[in-house]
């Protein structure tokens, strides 16, 4: 690109790439799940198509994928050959479960974002002190150990110890929306916050070596004011990248969190269908639907994040160069 | 005196300059790989053979708690020594995780180098990478393992492990892409181009050797991610190992131990805690190794 050309915010090419990725992901997700379901169908005589009798020939792989795609274009998740009742039932179930997952994710993000930013700032600010090293070690530990270990430790801390010591560490008893959310959100936001903090620390370490930061330090500026006025404005690009990575970590962990804490979301549904068998009848559309919705969610957040990244000043500068 | 100390301990690194993650991670991973390789010597008995204890002529009910005579870590529900299972489990777990990591590294590095080298191809590759990145590894792994597992054939299990590597390679590809495109604009590459060296020659002689600093830590990170995936799948009662008609596992894997231990935790918490801690320490070791390698290359 010529250096005199105006910087662009979001190029048409980027939007096209995102759109292609969007369609491709959905096709990939459906092909993956339907393809593997076909493999199982041969063993269990299950079929995405509603077969009238066993004499009817089995649908081919291409027919199954096109059936499901056709169903999506008709606005439901049950496959083109499903009955109206099945369409309504399966779609409603997926939408309800999807809403539950989004609730958990929304609250987690609201907690994890400030936690990660603050944690990252403290880690950089206190990097030469023991507290900073502990914060760094804690973040690495939270990311490196399997998420179910954190889940079980949380259960032991909150429920078992609380019961034996007669204290309530977290307000978790009850059936309300807020009370059920506390432990799952704590686990998810700890892991997500740790990821974001580490991502921001790497970026802040690079910024801290810049001359103008040294000059500001030499003039006596330090601590929170230095971070807030000189470092934070430059963190937009790493922040978006970090949030995207955090989302992946959070959604990856969410599958286990929903399963262990019995949160009635999309991941639990997928696990129930996969490991326990949800229905004796037509479980595949649910399975495919849950996988498709998860993939759609991933690709939409990914695309939004990348478009936001294109919109930042630093990226515009890079493109203009 | 200070001069004497300086000369005598000159070979030691200065305090604060030690790459502790590399030292700890390297030592621990060497230990795990050593245990996996030396399993038959460390545990000469068949680890799947049940050990039956009698007290006053009556058979003691399983599981045996840790510290039971001859069983440092106790037994599982089938009276098998957990220590033996963990030692032999290291073999298959590291093998499967290594396979997953190898497939991811292969795909990620090839795709990344191509995308970093050719901007035209990058336009095609970018949406594919975004699409693959959008599929959560745990979900893909769950679907693949649950639906393809079953006949107990070792080759099939290896194939499933290989299939797990088909997702989760995008991070590696992105790093390789960034590094390749940075190297492409380096002076020595431009000089090679000016001297008439072909694209294949530049890639072979200048780009790929210089990607070592990116690929070596990424390999350790890929191993960490693969172990994490196997552990989390195991927790969901989904594991690569299969059982025969009598319910005896054909080969031991830590994921299977976690799956069975979690379901039998009411009979003894050690059955879940022991494999879980070993798995977590192994993952942490590879993570520290990766972090240490990355720091080493940053210097």
mmCIF file of C-alpha atoms in Angstrom, chain A residues 141 144-146 149, chain B residues 24-33 35-36 86 89-90 93-94 97 220-221 223-228 231 254 258 274-290:
data_model
loop_
_atom_site.group_PDB
_atom_site.id
_atom_site.type_symbol
_atom_site.label_atom_id
_atom_site.label_comp_id
_atom_site.label_asym_id
_atom_site.label_seq_id
_atom_site.Cartn_x
_atom_site.Cartn_y
_atom_site.Cartn_z
ATOM 1 C CA UNK A 141 -1.068 -22.054 37.621
ATOM 2 C CA UNK A 144 -1.837 -24.691 33.322
ATOM 3 C CA UNK A 145 -3.849 -26.983 35.547
ATOM 4 C CA UNK A 146 -6.941 -28.698 34.131
ATOM 5 C CA UNK A 149 -9.198 -29.390 39.232
ATOM 6 C CA UNK B 24 11.902 -26.884 36.679
ATOM 7 C CA UNK B 25 9.889 -27.718 33.565
ATOM 8 C CA UNK B 26 12.834 -29.428 31.876
ATOM 9 C CA UNK B 27 13.603 -31.542 34.941
ATOM 10 C CA UNK B 28 9.985 -32.548 35.464
ATOM 11 C CA UNK B 29 9.290 -33.412 31.834
ATOM 12 C CA UNK B 30 12.517 -35.445 31.677
ATOM 13 C CA UNK B 31 11.316 -37.279 34.759
ATOM 14 C CA UNK B 32 7.910 -38.045 33.229
ATOM 15 C CA UNK B 33 9.405 -39.189 29.925
ATOM 16 C CA UNK B 35 9.240 -42.937 33.883
ATOM 17 C CA UNK B 36 7.283 -43.666 30.694
ATOM 18 C CA UNK B 86 0.199 -44.385 36.921
ATOM 19 C CA UNK B 89 -0.287 -44.821 32.192
ATOM 20 C CA UNK B 90 2.528 -42.329 31.548
ATOM 21 C CA UNK B 93 -0.828 -40.822 27.876
ATOM 22 C CA UNK B 94 2.379 -39.219 26.657
ATOM 23 C CA UNK B 97 -0.677 -36.535 23.688
ATOM 24 C CA UNK B 220 5.923 -27.807 24.258
ATOM 25 C CA UNK B 221 2.755 -25.656 24.358
ATOM 26 C CA UNK B 223 1.974 -30.946 24.241
ATOM 27 C CA UNK B 224 0.466 -29.006 27.177
ATOM 28 C CA UNK B 225 -2.729 -28.391 25.228
ATOM 29 C CA UNK B 226 -2.955 -32.035 24.171
ATOM 30 C CA UNK B 227 -2.512 -33.258 27.750
ATOM 31 C CA UNK B 228 -5.131 -30.766 28.934
ATOM 32 C CA UNK B 231 -7.453 -34.792 30.972
ATOM 33 C CA UNK B 254 -4.485 -41.345 32.857
ATOM 34 C CA UNK B 258 -9.616 -39.916 36.041
ATOM 35 C CA UNK B 274 -3.968 -39.264 42.597
ATOM 36 C CA UNK B 275 -4.365 -39.440 38.816
ATOM 37 C CA UNK B 276 -5.656 -35.873 38.792
ATOM 38 C CA UNK B 277 -2.602 -34.546 40.631
ATOM 39 C CA UNK B 278 -0.187 -36.527 38.462
ATOM 40 C CA UNK B 279 -1.939 -35.323 35.313
ATOM 41 C CA UNK B 280 -1.909 -31.727 36.561
ATOM 42 C CA UNK B 281 1.793 -31.877 37.474
ATOM 43 C CA UNK B 282 2.592 -33.290 34.025
ATOM 44 C CA UNK B 283 0.636 -30.503 32.333
ATOM 45 C CA UNK B 284 2.264 -27.871 34.520
ATOM 46 C CA UNK B 285 5.705 -29.316 33.726
ATOM 47 C CA UNK B 286 5.193 -29.037 29.996
ATOM 48 C CA UNK B 287 3.743 -25.544 30.438
ATOM 49 C CA UNK B 288 6.782 -24.433 32.443
ATOM 50 C CA UNK B 289 9.088 -26.021 29.874
ATOM 51 C CA UNK B 290 7.303 -24.112 27.111
#
